[in-house]
Coordinates of C-alpha atoms in Angstrom, one line a residue:
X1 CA -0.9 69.8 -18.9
X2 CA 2.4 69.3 -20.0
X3 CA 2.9 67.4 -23.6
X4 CA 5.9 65.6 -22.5
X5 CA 6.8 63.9 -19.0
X6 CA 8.6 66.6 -17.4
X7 CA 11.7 65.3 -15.8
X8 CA 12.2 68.7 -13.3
X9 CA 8.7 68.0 -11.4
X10 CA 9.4 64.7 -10.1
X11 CA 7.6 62.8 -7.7
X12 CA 3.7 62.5 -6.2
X13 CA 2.1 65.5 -5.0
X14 CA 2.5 66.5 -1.2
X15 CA -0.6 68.0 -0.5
X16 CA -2.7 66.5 2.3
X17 CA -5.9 66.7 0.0
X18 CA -4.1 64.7 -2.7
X19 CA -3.0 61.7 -0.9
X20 CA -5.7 60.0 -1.6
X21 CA -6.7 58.3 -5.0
X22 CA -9.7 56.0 -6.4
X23 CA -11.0 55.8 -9.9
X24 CA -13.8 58.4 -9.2
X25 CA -11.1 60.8 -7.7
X26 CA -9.0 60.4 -10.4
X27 CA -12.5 61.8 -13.3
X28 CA -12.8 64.2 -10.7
X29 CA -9.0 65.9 -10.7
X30 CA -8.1 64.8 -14.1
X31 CA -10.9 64.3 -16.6
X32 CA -11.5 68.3 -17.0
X33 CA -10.0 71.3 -16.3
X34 CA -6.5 70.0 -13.8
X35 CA -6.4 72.1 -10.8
X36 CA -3.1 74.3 -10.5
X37 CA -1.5 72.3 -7.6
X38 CA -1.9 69.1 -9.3
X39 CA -0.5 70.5 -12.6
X40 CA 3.3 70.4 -12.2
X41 CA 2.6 66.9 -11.2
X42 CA 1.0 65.2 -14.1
X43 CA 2.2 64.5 -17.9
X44 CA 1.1 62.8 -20.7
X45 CA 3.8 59.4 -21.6
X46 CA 2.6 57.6 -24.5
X47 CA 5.7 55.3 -24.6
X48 CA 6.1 54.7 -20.6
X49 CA 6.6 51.5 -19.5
X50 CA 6.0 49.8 -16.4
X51 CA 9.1 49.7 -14.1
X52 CA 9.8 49.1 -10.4
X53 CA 9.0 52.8 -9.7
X54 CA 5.0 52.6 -10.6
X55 CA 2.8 52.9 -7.3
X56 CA -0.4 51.9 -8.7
X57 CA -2.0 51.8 -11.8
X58 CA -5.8 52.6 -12.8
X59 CA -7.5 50.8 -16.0
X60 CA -10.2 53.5 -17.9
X61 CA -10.0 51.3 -21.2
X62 CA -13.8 51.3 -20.8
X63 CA -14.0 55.1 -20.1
X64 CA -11.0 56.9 -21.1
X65 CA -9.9 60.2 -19.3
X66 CA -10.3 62.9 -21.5
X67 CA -11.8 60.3 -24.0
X68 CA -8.2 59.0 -25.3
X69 CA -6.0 57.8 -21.9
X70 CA -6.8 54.5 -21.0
X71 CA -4.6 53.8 -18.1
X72 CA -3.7 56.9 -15.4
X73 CA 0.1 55.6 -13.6
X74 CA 1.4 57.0 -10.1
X75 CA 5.1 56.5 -10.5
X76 CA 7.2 57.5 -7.5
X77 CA 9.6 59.6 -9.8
X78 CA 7.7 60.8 -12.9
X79 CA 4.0 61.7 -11.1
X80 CA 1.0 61.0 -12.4
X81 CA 1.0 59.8 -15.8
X82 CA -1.7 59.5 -18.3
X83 CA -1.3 56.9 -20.8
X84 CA -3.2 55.9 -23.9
X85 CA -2.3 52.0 -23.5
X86 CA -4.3 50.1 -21.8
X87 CA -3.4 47.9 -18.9
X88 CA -3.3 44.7 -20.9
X89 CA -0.8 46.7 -23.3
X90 CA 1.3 47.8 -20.5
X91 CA 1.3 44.6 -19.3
X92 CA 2.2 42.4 -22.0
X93 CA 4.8 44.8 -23.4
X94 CA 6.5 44.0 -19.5
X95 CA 6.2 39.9 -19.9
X96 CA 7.3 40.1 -23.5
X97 CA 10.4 42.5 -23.9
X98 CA 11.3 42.6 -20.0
X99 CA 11.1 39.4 -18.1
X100 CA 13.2 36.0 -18.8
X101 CA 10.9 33.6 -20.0
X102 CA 7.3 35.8 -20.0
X103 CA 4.5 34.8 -18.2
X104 CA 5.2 31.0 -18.7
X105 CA 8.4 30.9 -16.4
X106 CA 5.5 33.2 -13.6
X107 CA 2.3 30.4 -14.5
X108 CA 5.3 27.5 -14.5
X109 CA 5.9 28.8 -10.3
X110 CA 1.8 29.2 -9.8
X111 CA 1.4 26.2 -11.1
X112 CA 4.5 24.3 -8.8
X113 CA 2.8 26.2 -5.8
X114 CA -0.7 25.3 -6.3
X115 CA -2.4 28.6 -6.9
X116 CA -4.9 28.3 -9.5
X117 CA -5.7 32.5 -10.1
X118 CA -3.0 34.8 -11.7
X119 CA -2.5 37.7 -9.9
X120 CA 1.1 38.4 -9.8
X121 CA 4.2 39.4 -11.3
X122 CA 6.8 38.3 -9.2
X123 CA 10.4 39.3 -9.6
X124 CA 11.9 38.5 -6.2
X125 CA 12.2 42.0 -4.9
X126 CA 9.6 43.5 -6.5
X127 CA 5.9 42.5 -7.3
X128 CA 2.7 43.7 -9.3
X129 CA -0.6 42.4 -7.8
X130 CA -3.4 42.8 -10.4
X131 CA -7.1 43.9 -8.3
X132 CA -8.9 40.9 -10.8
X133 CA -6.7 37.9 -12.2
X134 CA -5.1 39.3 -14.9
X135 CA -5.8 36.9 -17.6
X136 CA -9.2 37.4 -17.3
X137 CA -9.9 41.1 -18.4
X138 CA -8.5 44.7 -17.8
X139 CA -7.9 45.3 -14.5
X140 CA -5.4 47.8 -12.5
X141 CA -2.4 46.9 -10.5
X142 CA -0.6 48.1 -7.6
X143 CA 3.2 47.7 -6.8
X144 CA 3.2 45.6 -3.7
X145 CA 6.8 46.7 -3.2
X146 CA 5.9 50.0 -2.6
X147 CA 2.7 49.3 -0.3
X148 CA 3.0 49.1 3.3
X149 CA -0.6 48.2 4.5
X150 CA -3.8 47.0 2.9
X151 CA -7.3 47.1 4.3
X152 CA -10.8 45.7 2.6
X153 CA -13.9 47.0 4.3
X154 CA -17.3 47.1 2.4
X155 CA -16.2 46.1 -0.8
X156 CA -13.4 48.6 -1.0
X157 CA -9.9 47.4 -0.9
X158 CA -7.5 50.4 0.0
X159 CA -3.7 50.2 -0.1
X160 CA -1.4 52.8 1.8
X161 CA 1.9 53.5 0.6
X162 CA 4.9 55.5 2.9
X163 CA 7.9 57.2 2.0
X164 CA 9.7 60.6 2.8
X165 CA 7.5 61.2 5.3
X166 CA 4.5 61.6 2.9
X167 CA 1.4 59.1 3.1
X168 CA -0.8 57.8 0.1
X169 CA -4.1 55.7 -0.3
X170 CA -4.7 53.8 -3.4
X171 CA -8.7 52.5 -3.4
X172 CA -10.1 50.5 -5.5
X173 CA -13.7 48.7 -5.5
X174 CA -13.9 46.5 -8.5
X175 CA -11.6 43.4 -7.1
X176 CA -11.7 39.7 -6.9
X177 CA -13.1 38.0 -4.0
X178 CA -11.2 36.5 -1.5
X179 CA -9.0 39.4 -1.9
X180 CA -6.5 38.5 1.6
X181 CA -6.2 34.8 0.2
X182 CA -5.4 36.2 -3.5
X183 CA -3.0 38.5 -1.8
X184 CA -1.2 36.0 0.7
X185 CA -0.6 33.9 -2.9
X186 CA 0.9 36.8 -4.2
X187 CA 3.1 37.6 -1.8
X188 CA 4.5 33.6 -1.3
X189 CA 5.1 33.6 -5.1
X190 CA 6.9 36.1 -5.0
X191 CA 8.8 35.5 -2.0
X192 CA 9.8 31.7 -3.3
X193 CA 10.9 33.3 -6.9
X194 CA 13.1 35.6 -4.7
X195 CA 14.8 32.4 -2.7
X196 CA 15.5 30.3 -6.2
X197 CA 17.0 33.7 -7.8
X198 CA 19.4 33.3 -4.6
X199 CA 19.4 29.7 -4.6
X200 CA 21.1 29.8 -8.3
X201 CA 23.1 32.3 -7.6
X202 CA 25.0 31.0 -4.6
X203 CA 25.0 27.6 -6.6
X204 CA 27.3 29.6 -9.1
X205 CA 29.5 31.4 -6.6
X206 CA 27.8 34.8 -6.3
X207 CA 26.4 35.9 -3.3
X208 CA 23.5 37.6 -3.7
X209 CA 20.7 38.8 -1.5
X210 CA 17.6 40.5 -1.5
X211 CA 17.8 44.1 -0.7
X212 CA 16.6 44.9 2.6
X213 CA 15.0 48.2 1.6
X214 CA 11.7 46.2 1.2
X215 CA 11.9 44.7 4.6
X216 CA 8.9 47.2 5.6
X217 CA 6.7 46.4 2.7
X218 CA 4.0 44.1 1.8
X219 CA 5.8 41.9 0.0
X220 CA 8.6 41.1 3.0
X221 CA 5.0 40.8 5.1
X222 CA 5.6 36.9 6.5
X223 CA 2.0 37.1 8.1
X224 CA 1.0 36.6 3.9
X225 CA 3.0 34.0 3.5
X226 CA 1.9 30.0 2.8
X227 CA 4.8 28.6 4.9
X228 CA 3.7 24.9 3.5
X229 CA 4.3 26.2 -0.2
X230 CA 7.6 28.0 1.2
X231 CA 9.3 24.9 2.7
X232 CA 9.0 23.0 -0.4
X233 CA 12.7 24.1 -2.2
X234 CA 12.0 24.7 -5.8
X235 CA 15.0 24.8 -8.4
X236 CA 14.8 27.5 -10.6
X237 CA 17.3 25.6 -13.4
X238 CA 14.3 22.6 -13.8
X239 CA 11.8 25.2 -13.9
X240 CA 13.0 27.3 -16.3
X241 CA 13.9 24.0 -18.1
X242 CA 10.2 23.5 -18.2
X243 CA 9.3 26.3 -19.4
X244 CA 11.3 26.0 -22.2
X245 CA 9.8 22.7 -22.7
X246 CA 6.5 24.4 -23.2
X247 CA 7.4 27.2 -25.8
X248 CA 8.4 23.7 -27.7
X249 CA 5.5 22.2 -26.9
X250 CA 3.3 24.7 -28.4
X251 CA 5.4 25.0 -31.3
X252 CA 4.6 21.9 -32.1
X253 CA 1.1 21.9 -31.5
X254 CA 1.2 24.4 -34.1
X255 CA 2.9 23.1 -36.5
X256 CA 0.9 19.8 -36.5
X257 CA -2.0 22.2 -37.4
X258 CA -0.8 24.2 -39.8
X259 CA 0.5 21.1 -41.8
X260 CA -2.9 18.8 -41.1
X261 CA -1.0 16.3 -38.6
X262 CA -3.9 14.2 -37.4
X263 CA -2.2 12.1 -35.6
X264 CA 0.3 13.8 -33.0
X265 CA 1.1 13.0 -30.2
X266 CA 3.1 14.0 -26.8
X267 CA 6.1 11.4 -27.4
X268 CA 6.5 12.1 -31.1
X269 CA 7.1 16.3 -29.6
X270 CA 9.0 13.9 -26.8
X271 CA 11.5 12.6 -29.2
X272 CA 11.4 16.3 -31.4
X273 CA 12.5 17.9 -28.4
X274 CA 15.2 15.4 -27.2
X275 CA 16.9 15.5 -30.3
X276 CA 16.8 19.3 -30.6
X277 CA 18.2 19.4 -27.2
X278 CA 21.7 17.3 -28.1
X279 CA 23.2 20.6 -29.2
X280 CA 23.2 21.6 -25.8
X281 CA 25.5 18.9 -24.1
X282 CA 28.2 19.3 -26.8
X283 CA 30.9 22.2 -26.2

């Protein structure tokens, strides 16, 4: 196995018996001796970080491959990559250093549409679907960008993924219940982030559109959609705005209980927060 990811063997392997991938596949090709066609295709990354190139990701936290990699990553460029983070690692380091806002500006939208489980990282174009809600426990993700079809029979969810004339299946068995519903809220969430990232933009003269390369995916898939919660025009300025709100909100929470305030309350942060805003207004 190569130490380092190996930027001349890029890419998934072609093979018709390696198209297909679960978790118990995955102990089978990986976890001892590699087999020589799937070799060139698979590196170690201890430093990889999820980007809109990663197909599907497996969780092992609670039994590593090769005792130490926690999470195994199909990326559509770099192979298969075995990675000592976790999913919850990989997936934090994305809301923290990547996105605008974290996961509060993504629970601010769920929360505007009515969803109550968190599934989804929704960035307009593209969009990582978590198998169990993600801030539950570890779970593996799958880049609904990438995924054509999906299909659940017997407890078994399997997503197919198409390009260059090659065909992968992604199964997985531990996932939530109500796994279309979970998926259709997905898909809407991100959809109506994709619509307010246009919606400001036009507002400020550009003219910006969603790429039509994902017209063929899962995530441009209007049978998913929640037309109801798509009809209702959301403004991305006032909910980012609220977002902001509750990073301050919190921040004051915690400050009352580091310092012993017994009696705070929502309109003394009210009045806090107003008069931290001024600074804004002013040129």
């Amino acid at each position: 196995m190569n130490n380092k990811l190996n930027l001349f063997n890029i890419g998934l392997p072609t093979n018709e018996d390696l198209n297909t991938w679960s978790k118990d596949c995955i102990k089978q090709r990986l976890d001892y001796n590699i087999n020589g066609n799937l070799l060139p295709f698979v590196s170690e990354a201890p430093d990889y970080e999820l980007n809109e190139n990663m197909v599907a990701l497996y969780d092992f936290h609670t039994n590593p491959i090769k005792g130490k990699y926690h999470s195994v990553i199909f990326d559509k460029r770099a192979g298969i990559i075995l990675c000592q983070k976790n999913s919850r690692q990989l997936i934090n380091h994305l809301l923290k250093h990547k996105l605008i806002l974290g996961a509060v500006l993504q629970k601010k939208l769920q929360k505007e549409l009515g969803f109550y489980y968190r599934h989804t990282i929704s960035l307009g174009e593209i969009a990582y679907f978590s198998l169990r809600a993600h801030s539950e426990r570890h779970t593996s993700w799958i880049g609904l960008h990438h995924m054509q079809t999906v299909q659940q029979e017997n407890g078994r969810v399997t997503f197919s993924y198409q390009e260059n004339g090659y065909s992968y299946n992604f199964e997985f068995e531990d996932c939530a219940p109500n796994m279309y519903k979970r998926l259709g809220e997905a898909i809407t969430h991100n959809h109506v982030l994709g619509q307010m990232l246009v919606g400001y933009a036009k507002s400020h003269g550009f003219h910006l559109n969603l790429c039509k390369c994902r017209k063929n995916s899962l995530v441009a898939n209007q049978e998913y959609f929640y037309l109801t919660k798509i009809q209702n025009a959301l403004n991305l300025t006032e909910l980012a705005e609220e977002a902001i709100e509750e990073f301050h909100r919190n921040y004051g929470r915690h400050c009352a209980d580091f310092f012993d305030i017994k009696d705070w309350q929502i309109n003394d942060h009210n009045l806090i927060y107003r008069l931290s805003r001024r600074i804004k207004s002013i040129l």
